[in-house]
Each structure stands twice: as structure tokens, then as C-alpha cells.
Coordinates of C-alpha atoms in Angstrom, one line a residue:
Chain R
M1331 CA -25.9 11.4 -7.1
T1332 CA -25.4 8.5 -9.0
I1333 CA -23.3 5.6 -8.2
L1334 CA -20.9 6.1 -11.2
S1335 CA -20.4 9.9 -9.9
F1336 CA -20.1 8.8 -6.6
T1337 CA -17.5 6.2 -7.3
L1338 CA -15.4 8.7 -9.4
I1339 CA -15.2 11.1 -6.6
L1340 CA -14.6 8.6 -4.0
L1341 CA -11.6 7.6 -6.5
L1342 CA -10.1 10.8 -6.4
G1343 CA -10.5 11.6 -3.0
S1344 CA -9.0 8.0 -1.9
F1345 CA -6.0 8.8 -4.5
I1346 CA -5.5 12.1 -2.5
A1347 CA -5.5 10.5 1.0
G1348 CA -3.2 7.7 -0.3
L1349 CA -0.7 10.2 -2.0
L1350 CA -0.7 12.4 1.3
G1351 CA -0.5 9.3 3.6
S1352 CA 2.6 8.1 1.7
L1353 CA 4.3 11.5 1.2
T1354 CA 4.1 12.2 5.1
G1355 CA 4.4 8.8 6.2
L1356 CA 1.1 9.0 8.2
G1357 CA -0.8 6.4 6.4
G1358 CA -3.9 7.2 4.3
G1359 CA -6.3 5.4 6.8
V1360 CA -6.5 8.3 9.2
I1361 CA -7.8 10.4 6.6
I1362 CA -10.3 7.8 4.7
I1363 CA -12.7 7.5 7.6
P1364 CA -13.1 11.1 8.4
M1365 CA -13.5 11.6 4.8
L1366 CA -16.3 8.8 4.1
T1367 CA -18.1 9.9 7.4
L1368 CA -17.8 13.5 7.4
I1369 CA -18.2 14.6 3.8
F1370 CA -20.0 11.7 2.3
Q1371 CA -22.1 10.9 5.3
I1372 CA -21.4 7.3 5.3
D1373 CA -22.0 5.1 8.3
I1374 CA -18.7 4.7 10.0
R1375 CA -19.2 0.9 10.1
Y1376 CA -18.9 0.8 6.1
A1377 CA -16.2 3.5 6.4
I1378 CA -14.1 1.3 8.9
G1379 CA -14.5 -2.0 6.5
A1380 CA -13.5 0.0 3.5
S1381 CA -10.6 1.9 5.4
L1382 CA -9.3 -1.5 6.7
I1383 CA -9.3 -3.0 3.5
S1384 CA -7.2 -0.2 2.0
V1385 CA -4.8 -0.4 4.7
I1386 CA -4.0 -4.1 4.0
A1387 CA -3.3 -2.9 0.3
T1388 CA -0.9 -0.2 1.0
S1389 CA 1.1 -1.6 3.5
S1390 CA 1.4 -5.1 1.5
G1391 CA 2.5 -3.0 -1.7
A1392 CA 4.8 -1.0 0.5
A1393 CA 6.5 -3.9 2.5
A1394 CA 6.9 -5.9 -0.5
A1395 CA 9.5 -3.3 -1.7
Y1396 CA 11.0 -2.9 2.0
V1397 CA 11.3 -6.3 2.8
R1398 CA 13.4 -7.3 -0.4
E1399 CA 15.8 -4.5 0.3
G1400 CA 16.3 -6.1 3.7
I1401 CA 15.5 -3.1 6.0
S1402 CA 12.7 -4.5 8.1
N1403 CA 13.4 -7.1 10.8
I1404 CA 11.3 -10.1 10.2
R1405 CA 11.8 -11.5 13.6
I1406 CA 10.8 -8.5 15.4
G1407 CA 7.9 -8.3 13.1
M1408 CA 6.7 -11.7 13.5
F1409 CA 7.1 -11.6 17.3
L1410 CA 5.3 -8.5 17.8
E1411 CA 2.6 -9.7 15.2
I1412 CA 1.5 -11.8 18.1
A1413 CA 0.6 -8.8 20.1
T1414 CA -0.9 -6.8 17.5
T1415 CA -3.2 -9.6 15.8
V1416 CA -4.6 -10.7 19.4
G1417 CA -5.3 -7.1 19.9
A1418 CA -6.8 -6.5 16.6
V1419 CA -9.2 -9.5 17.3
L1420 CA -10.4 -8.1 20.4
G1421 CA -10.6 -4.7 19.0
A1422 CA -12.9 -6.1 16.2
I1423 CA -15.0 -7.8 18.6
L1424 CA -15.0 -4.8 21.2
A1425 CA -16.4 -2.8 18.1
A1426 CA -19.5 -4.9 18.0
Y1427 CA -20.4 -3.7 21.5
T1428 CA -19.4 0.1 21.2
T1429 CA -21.8 2.8 19.9
T1430 CA -20.6 4.5 16.7
S1431 CA -20.4 7.8 18.9
Y1432 CA -17.9 6.3 21.2
I1433 CA -16.2 5.1 18.0
A1434 CA -15.9 8.3 16.5
I1435 CA -14.8 10.3 19.6
V1436 CA -12.0 7.5 20.0
F1437 CA -11.1 8.0 16.5
G1438 CA -10.7 11.7 17.3
F1439 CA -8.3 11.0 19.9
I1440 CA -6.1 9.1 17.9
L1441 CA -5.8 11.5 15.3
L1442 CA -4.8 14.2 17.7
L1443 CA -2.1 11.7 18.9
S1444 CA -0.9 11.0 15.5
A1445 CA -0.7 14.7 14.7
V1446 CA 1.3 15.2 17.9
V1447 CA 3.7 11.9 17.4
S1448 CA 4.3 13.3 13.8
F1449 CA 5.8 16.7 15.1
K1450 CA 7.6 15.4 18.2
H1451 CA 11.3 15.9 18.1
K1452 CA 12.7 12.6 17.8
E1453 CA 16.1 11.4 18.7
E1454 CA 17.9 8.4 17.5
I1455 CA 20.4 6.4 19.8
I1456 CA 21.0 3.4 18.2
L1457 CA 21.5 0.5 21.0
N1458 CA 24.4 -1.6 21.2
P1459 CA 23.5 -5.1 20.4
A1460 CA 25.5 -6.0 23.5
N1461 CA 23.5 -4.0 25.7
S1462 CA 20.2 -5.9 24.6
G1463 CA 18.1 -7.5 27.5
K1464 CA 18.0 -11.3 27.8
L1465 CA 14.5 -11.5 26.1
G1466 CA 15.6 -9.6 23.0
K1467 CA 18.7 -11.9 22.9
W1468 CA 16.8 -15.2 23.2
L1469 CA 14.5 -13.8 20.6
K1470 CA 17.2 -13.0 18.3
L1471 CA 15.8 -9.6 17.7
N1472 CA 19.1 -8.0 17.2
G1473 CA 19.8 -6.9 13.8
T1474 CA 21.7 -4.9 11.0
Y1475 CA 20.2 -2.5 8.4
P1476 CA 21.8 -0.8 5.4
N1477 CA 22.6 3.1 6.3
E1478 CA 22.6 5.6 3.3
K1479 CA 26.1 4.9 2.4
G1480 CA 25.4 0.9 2.2
K1481 CA 27.0 0.1 5.4
E1482 CA 25.3 -2.4 7.7
I1483 CA 24.9 -1.1 11.1
P1484 CA 24.0 -3.3 14.0
Y1485 CA 21.5 -2.4 16.4
G1486 CA 20.1 -3.9 19.6
V1487 CA 16.5 -4.0 21.1
A1488 CA 15.4 -2.5 24.5
K1489 CA 12.6 -3.2 26.8
V1490 CA 10.8 -6.0 24.7
I1491 CA 7.8 -6.5 27.2
S1492 CA 6.7 -2.9 27.1
G1493 CA 7.1 -2.7 23.5
F1494 CA 5.0 -5.9 23.1
L1495 CA 2.2 -4.7 25.6
M1496 CA 2.3 -1.2 23.6
M1497 CA 1.9 -3.2 20.4
M1498 CA -1.0 -4.8 21.7
V1499 CA -2.7 -1.7 22.4
A1500 CA -1.7 -0.5 18.8
G1501 CA -3.5 -3.6 17.4
L1502 CA -6.8 -3.3 19.5
V1503 CA -6.9 0.2 18.1
S1504 CA -6.4 -0.9 14.6
G1505 CA -9.2 -3.7 15.2
L1506 CA -11.3 -1.1 16.9
L1507 CA -11.1 2.0 14.1
G1508 CA -9.8 0.0 11.3
I1509 CA -6.7 1.8 10.3
G1510 CA -3.1 1.0 10.7
S1511 CA -2.4 2.8 14.1
G1512 CA 1.2 3.9 13.3
A1513 CA 1.3 6.6 15.7
L1514 CA 1.0 4.0 18.5
K1515 CA 3.3 1.6 16.8
V1516 CA 6.1 4.6 16.7
I1517 CA 5.6 4.9 20.3
A1518 CA 6.2 1.2 21.0
M1519 CA 9.0 0.6 18.7
D1520 CA 11.1 4.0 18.6
N1521 CA 10.4 5.3 22.3
F1522 CA 10.4 1.7 24.0
M1523 CA 12.4 -0.6 22.1
R1524 CA 14.7 2.1 20.5
L1525 CA 14.9 0.8 17.2
P1526 CA 16.5 2.8 14.6
F1527 CA 13.7 5.0 12.6
K1528 CA 14.4 3.2 9.1
V1529 CA 13.9 -0.3 10.9
S1530 CA 10.9 0.7 12.9
T1531 CA 9.0 2.3 10.0
T1532 CA 9.4 -0.2 7.8
T1533 CA 8.8 -3.3 10.2
S1534 CA 5.7 -1.4 11.4
N1535 CA 4.5 -1.7 7.7
F1536 CA 5.3 -5.0 7.4
M1537 CA 3.1 -5.8 10.2
I1538 CA 0.2 -3.6 9.4
G1539 CA -1.2 -6.1 6.7
V1540 CA -1.1 -9.2 9.2
T1541 CA -2.7 -7.0 12.0
A1542 CA -5.6 -5.5 9.6
A1543 CA -6.1 -9.1 8.0
A1544 CA -6.9 -10.3 11.6
S1545 CA -9.7 -8.0 12.3
A1546 CA -11.0 -8.1 8.5
G1547 CA -12.1 -11.5 9.1
V1548 CA -14.4 -10.4 11.7
Y1549 CA -15.6 -7.5 9.9
L1550 CA -16.2 -9.6 6.8
E1551 CA -18.5 -11.7 8.6
R1552 CA -20.3 -9.0 10.5
G1553 CA -21.1 -7.3 7.0
Y1554 CA -19.1 -4.2 7.5
I1555 CA -17.1 -5.0 4.1
D1556 CA -19.2 -3.3 1.1
P1557 CA -17.8 -4.2 -2.3
G1558 CA -19.1 -1.0 -4.1
L1559 CA -17.4 1.3 -1.5
S1560 CA -14.5 -0.7 -0.9
M1561 CA -13.7 -0.9 -4.7
P1562 CA -13.1 3.0 -5.5
V1563 CA -11.0 3.3 -1.8
V1564 CA -9.0 0.4 -2.4
I1565 CA -7.8 1.3 -6.0
G1566 CA -7.7 5.0 -5.2
V1567 CA -5.6 4.7 -2.0
L1568 CA -3.4 2.0 -3.7
V1569 CA -2.4 4.4 -7.0
G1570 CA -2.2 7.2 -4.6
A1571 CA 0.1 5.4 -2.3
F1572 CA 2.3 3.8 -5.5
V1573 CA 2.5 7.7 -6.7
G1574 CA 3.7 8.9 -3.6
S1575 CA 6.4 6.5 -3.2
K1576 CA 7.9 7.7 -6.4
L1577 CA 7.8 11.4 -5.5
L1578 CA 9.3 10.8 -2.0
V1579 CA 12.4 12.9 -2.6
S1580 CA 11.1 16.0 -3.4
S1581 CA 12.0 18.8 -0.5
G1582 CA 8.6 20.1 0.0
T1583 CA 7.6 17.3 2.5
K1584 CA 8.0 19.7 5.4
F1585 CA 5.3 21.9 4.2
L1586 CA 3.1 19.1 3.5
R1587 CA 3.8 17.3 7.0
I1588 CA 2.4 20.5 8.4
L1589 CA -0.4 21.0 6.2
F1590 CA -1.5 17.2 6.7
A1591 CA -1.3 17.6 10.4
A1592 CA -3.3 20.5 10.2
V1593 CA -6.0 18.9 8.3
I1594 CA -5.8 16.1 10.5
I1595 CA -6.2 18.2 13.7
F1596 CA -9.4 19.7 12.2
L1597 CA -10.8 16.3 11.1
A1598 CA -10.0 15.2 14.7
F1599 CA -12.3 17.9 16.3
Q1600 CA -14.8 17.2 13.7
M1601 CA -15.0 13.6 14.6
I1602 CA -15.0 14.2 18.3
Y1603 CA -17.7 17.0 18.1
N1604 CA -19.9 14.7 15.8
G1605 CA -19.2 11.7 18.3
F1606 CA -20.6 14.0 21.2
T1607 CA -23.3 15.5 19.5
G1608 CA -24.4 12.2 18.4
K1609 CA -24.2 12.9 14.6
I1610 CA -22.2 9.9 14.0
Chain D
M377 CA 25.7 -18.7 10.7
K378 CA 26.6 -17.6 7.2
Q379 CA 24.2 -20.2 5.7
D380 CA 21.5 -18.9 8.1
K381 CA 22.0 -15.3 6.8
L382 CA 21.5 -16.5 3.3
T383 CA 18.2 -18.4 3.8
D384 CA 17.1 -15.2 5.5
K385 CA 17.7 -13.1 2.6
N386 CA 15.9 -15.4 0.2
L387 CA 13.1 -15.5 2.4
E388 CA 12.9 -12.1 2.4
V389 CA 12.9 -11.9 -1.1
M390 CA 10.2 -14.7 -1.7
M391 CA 8.1 -12.5 0.7
G392 CA 8.4 -9.5 -1.1
T393 CA 7.4 -11.3 -4.4
L394 CA 4.4 -13.0 -2.8
L395 CA 3.2 -9.6 -1.4
R396 CA 3.7 -8.0 -4.6
Y397 CA 1.8 -10.5 -6.9
G398 CA -1.0 -10.6 -4.2
V399 CA -1.5 -7.0 -4.2
L400 CA -1.5 -6.9 -8.0
L401 CA -3.9 -10.1 -8.4
S402 CA -6.4 -8.4 -5.9
A403 CA -6.4 -4.9 -7.5
F404 CA -6.7 -6.5 -11.1
I405 CA -9.6 -8.7 -9.8
V406 CA -11.4 -5.7 -8.1
M407 CA -10.9 -3.5 -11.0
I408 CA -12.8 -6.2 -13.4
G409 CA -15.5 -6.5 -10.8
G410 CA -15.6 -2.7 -10.6
I411 CA -16.1 -2.1 -14.1
L412 CA -18.9 -4.8 -14.5
Y413 CA -20.4 -3.0 -11.1
L414 CA -20.4 0.4 -12.7
I415 CA -21.9 -0.7 -16.2
K416 CA -24.7 -2.5 -14.3
F417 CA -25.4 -0.2 -11.5
G418 CA -23.7 2.8 -12.4
N419 CA -26.9 5.2 -12.4
Q420 CA -28.3 3.9 -9.5
Q421 CA -28.0 5.6 -6.0
P422 CA -25.8 4.8 -3.8
H423 CA -27.2 4.3 0.0
Y424 CA -24.5 4.1 2.8
T425 CA -25.8 6.3 5.1
H426 CA -27.7 4.0 7.1
F427 CA -26.1 0.6 8.1
S428 CA -27.8 -2.3 7.1
G429 CA -24.9 -4.8 6.8
E430 CA -24.0 -7.0 3.7
P431 CA -26.3 -9.7 2.6
A432 CA -25.3 -13.2 3.5
N433 CA -24.0 -14.1 -0.2
L434 CA -21.4 -11.3 0.1
I435 CA -20.0 -12.6 3.5
N436 CA -19.9 -16.5 2.9
L437 CA -16.9 -17.7 1.2
K438 CA -18.9 -20.3 -0.7
S439 CA -21.3 -18.1 -2.1
I440 CA -19.0 -15.5 -3.2
L441 CA -16.9 -18.0 -5.2
N442 CA -20.4 -19.2 -6.6
D443 CA -21.6 -15.8 -7.3
A444 CA -18.2 -14.7 -8.8
K445 CA -18.2 -17.7 -11.3
G446 CA -21.8 -16.3 -12.5
F447 CA -20.3 -12.8 -13.1
H448 CA -22.2 -11.0 -10.3
S449 CA -20.1 -7.9 -10.3
R450 CA -20.3 -7.4 -6.5
A451 CA -19.3 -10.8 -5.7
I452 CA -16.2 -10.6 -8.3
I453 CA -15.1 -7.3 -6.1
Q454 CA -15.3 -9.2 -3.0
L455 CA -13.3 -12.2 -4.1
G456 CA -10.9 -9.6 -5.2
L457 CA -10.9 -8.2 -1.7
L458 CA -10.7 -11.8 -0.2
V459 CA -7.4 -12.2 -2.0
L460 CA -6.1 -9.0 -0.6
I461 CA -6.9 -10.3 2.9
A462 CA -5.3 -13.6 2.0
T463 CA -2.1 -12.2 0.9
P464 CA -0.5 -11.4 4.5
I465 CA -2.0 -14.6 5.6
A466 CA -0.1 -16.3 2.7
R467 CA 3.0 -14.6 4.0
I468 CA 2.7 -15.9 7.2
I469 CA 2.5 -19.6 5.8
L470 CA 5.5 -19.0 3.7
S471 CA 7.5 -17.8 7.0
V472 CA 6.2 -21.1 8.7
V473 CA 8.0 -22.9 5.9
G474 CA 11.0 -20.6 5.8
F475 CA 11.7 -21.0 9.4
I476 CA 11.4 -24.8 9.1
L477 CA 13.9 -24.9 6.7
E478 CA 16.1 -22.4 8.5
K479 CA 15.4 -24.8 11.6
D480 CA 14.6 -22.2 13.7
Y481 CA 11.8 -23.6 15.8
L482 CA 11.3 -20.9 18.6
Y483 CA 10.2 -18.8 15.2
V484 CA 8.0 -21.6 13.7
L485 CA 6.2 -21.6 17.2
I486 CA 5.9 -17.9 17.1
T487 CA 4.5 -18.0 13.6
L488 CA 2.3 -20.3 14.1
I489 CA 0.5 -18.7 17.2
V490 CA -0.1 -15.6 14.6
L491 CA -1.4 -17.9 12.2
T492 CA -3.8 -19.8 14.6
V493 CA -5.1 -16.0 15.9
I494 CA -5.9 -15.0 12.4
L495 CA -7.4 -18.2 11.4
F496 CA -9.5 -18.0 14.5
S497 CA -10.6 -14.5 13.5
L498 CA -11.6 -15.5 10.0
F499 CA -13.8 -18.8 11.2
S500 CA -15.1 -17.7 14.4
G501 CA -16.4 -14.3 13.6
S502 CA -20.1 -15.9 13.1
V503 CA -19.6 -17.1 16.7
A504 CA -18.7 -14.0 18.3

């Protein structure tokens, strides 16, 4: 295969990953790394570098729209970015001391977790701002967000410390594996901090770019970020995610979610198997 | 309080604009580099099966800039990727300025901590 055909196939694959990631809300990163390592036999270190770059692109692109609409809570985002960036740098440093087989196995388990989280029945109980803890009030984390009718709904924030620690784990996983680790962020923000879904998904997106940029520095210097590989991946994912965001209204998303989750579970077992047998 | 809300909104719009242009600029540079790269190396073989790491001139900021000026395709792509990495960092710097203007010093401090962590990552990678 020549570089030209390799690039075109990667461009198409990354486009599909970006499209599916955007339609299902799971992000394209979880599918990029298995695609590069399992199908294209690319060393997982190059795959992590390219995925990390694509994560920065899609999250910044999406955050640009959300933040203007005033849905993301920039104070919660900034405060939790302390946790995610510290975690991300630690994760990127840890990656240097971890064999690629272990990374593949951890990746597989995080994939499984993503599939489970995407299927779990979620209940949204908006916390009354008056019931926020002291720390949440001191940090001015309470906010409002516009609902479907454009009415501003006030909300409070619970368990700030647990949320912060969970975010550090999310950052660590992001730095170790080169993904956005949306699943862990959902656990931190929805389950612990009890943020409304709209606020947690958009604020999480807002943070992913900064988190990934924190580990990108370490990966760049270590030579994981290859221009020839990152080019089709970042362009493909970016265009796919953009098209996906325009298609969002479609009613077929439930079917797509199931399909995507099935693909993810399959990839998860592949990654774990390849990790245990030392093929990655 | 009302005044604060107004500045928060302005800051959000500014952040959104910054992120959008950062991503667009990066994608534009990456595409230019990508086309040059395919013209030059399109009929060679890719080798990513074994990790050998990038050569020093594609890691170091100075040599990336130098090589990009000399129209080296891979350096141009790498420059575009650097613009992408810089975009969220620019957003943080904008937040620091925004929170200073809002006189929200707690968040000036929080934002500066985040900025320090990222700059540490960018400039100490070779140490670690």
C-alpha cells in the first residue's frame, strides 16, 4: 500500500469514527485507536498520538458552539481542569513506563466501561442551588442553563471533592490512552456532582481540549505525534464530527447507539485479547 | 451582579470565536502540508508498524518553524498540529484576562494554576 492510498483509507475511516462519535455522543477517540492498531497494525504509540490530536480538534470545534450558547459552566470547567490537567500530565508520564500490552488491556476495559455508561438508565434530578455544599458556593459553581423553551433553570452542585478526584482519574486515563475519557467524566459530573445532562456534556467537552493539550506536550516531545498519520486522522474526524452535529436531529440515534456500543464491546475484547497475547 | 453576568457572556462569546478560528486555522495549515506531503511522498510506503519515534526536527519548536518556512511538508503539518495544541492554551490565557477584568481573583488564581500545569507539560517533556 502506498502512502496515498493509506492516507485516503484513513481519511474515510476517521470520517466515519468522527461521525459516529458525534451522533452517539461517545466521542471519536474510542474508535480511532482500535481502528489504527487492529486494522492498520499501527504501533499503539503512534495511534495514541494521532487520537489525542483529533480529540483536541473535535472538542474545541464543538465547544466553540456550546460556549457561545451559554450552556457550558465555565467556572466548573476551569476548576475541574486543575484536576484533569494534573491527571493528564501524570498519565502521559506513566505511559512511558507502561508496556504497550498493558496500555491495550487498560484501553479495552475503558471501552467496556464506556459502553456500560452509555446504556445505563440515567435519572436527572436537578439540585436546588440553596442545597449546594459550602465548597460549591465558595467556588461559585452554581449556575443556570437554558432549557428547551429557552427558560433559564438554576442548578446547584453536589460532592465537589469526589467529583474533583474522579476528574483527576479521568485526566489520568485521558493522558495514558490518548482519549477524551468522556465515560469517566460523566460519572464525575452526573453521578457525583449531579449536574444537569446538558451542562455536564457541554462542560466536559469544554475541558477535553485543555486536558488533551496538557498531555500532548509530553507526547510531542516523546515523538508519538507523527504528521503523516495525524493529518488524515484529524481532518477526517473533524469533518465527520461536523457533519454529525448537523444531523443530530435524526430519530435513528437509538439504533445507532446500540450499534456503536456493540462495535465498542467487540473492539474492547479485541484490544484485551491482543494485549494479553502480547500482539500489541 | 448584572454587570458581572454581562462580562461572563462576553467572555463566552470571545472564547467561542477563539476556539473556532484556532481549529479552522490549524485545519487549513494541516491541509496545505498534507497536500504537499502526498505530492512528495504519496507513492512511498508507510511504516508505522514499529515505533521509532519522530526525528528531533519534528519535535523541536524552532526546527519545526524553520523547516515549515522552507516548505517541508511534514513540518508544515506539524506546525498546524502545534496551532491546534495552542488553541485551548490560548483559551486559558483569554480566561485569565477575562477573570482579571471581572475582578474575580479566585478564578484568576485557578486559571493560572491550570496554565502552569500545561506549560510545565510543554516545556519539561524532555526532562521527564
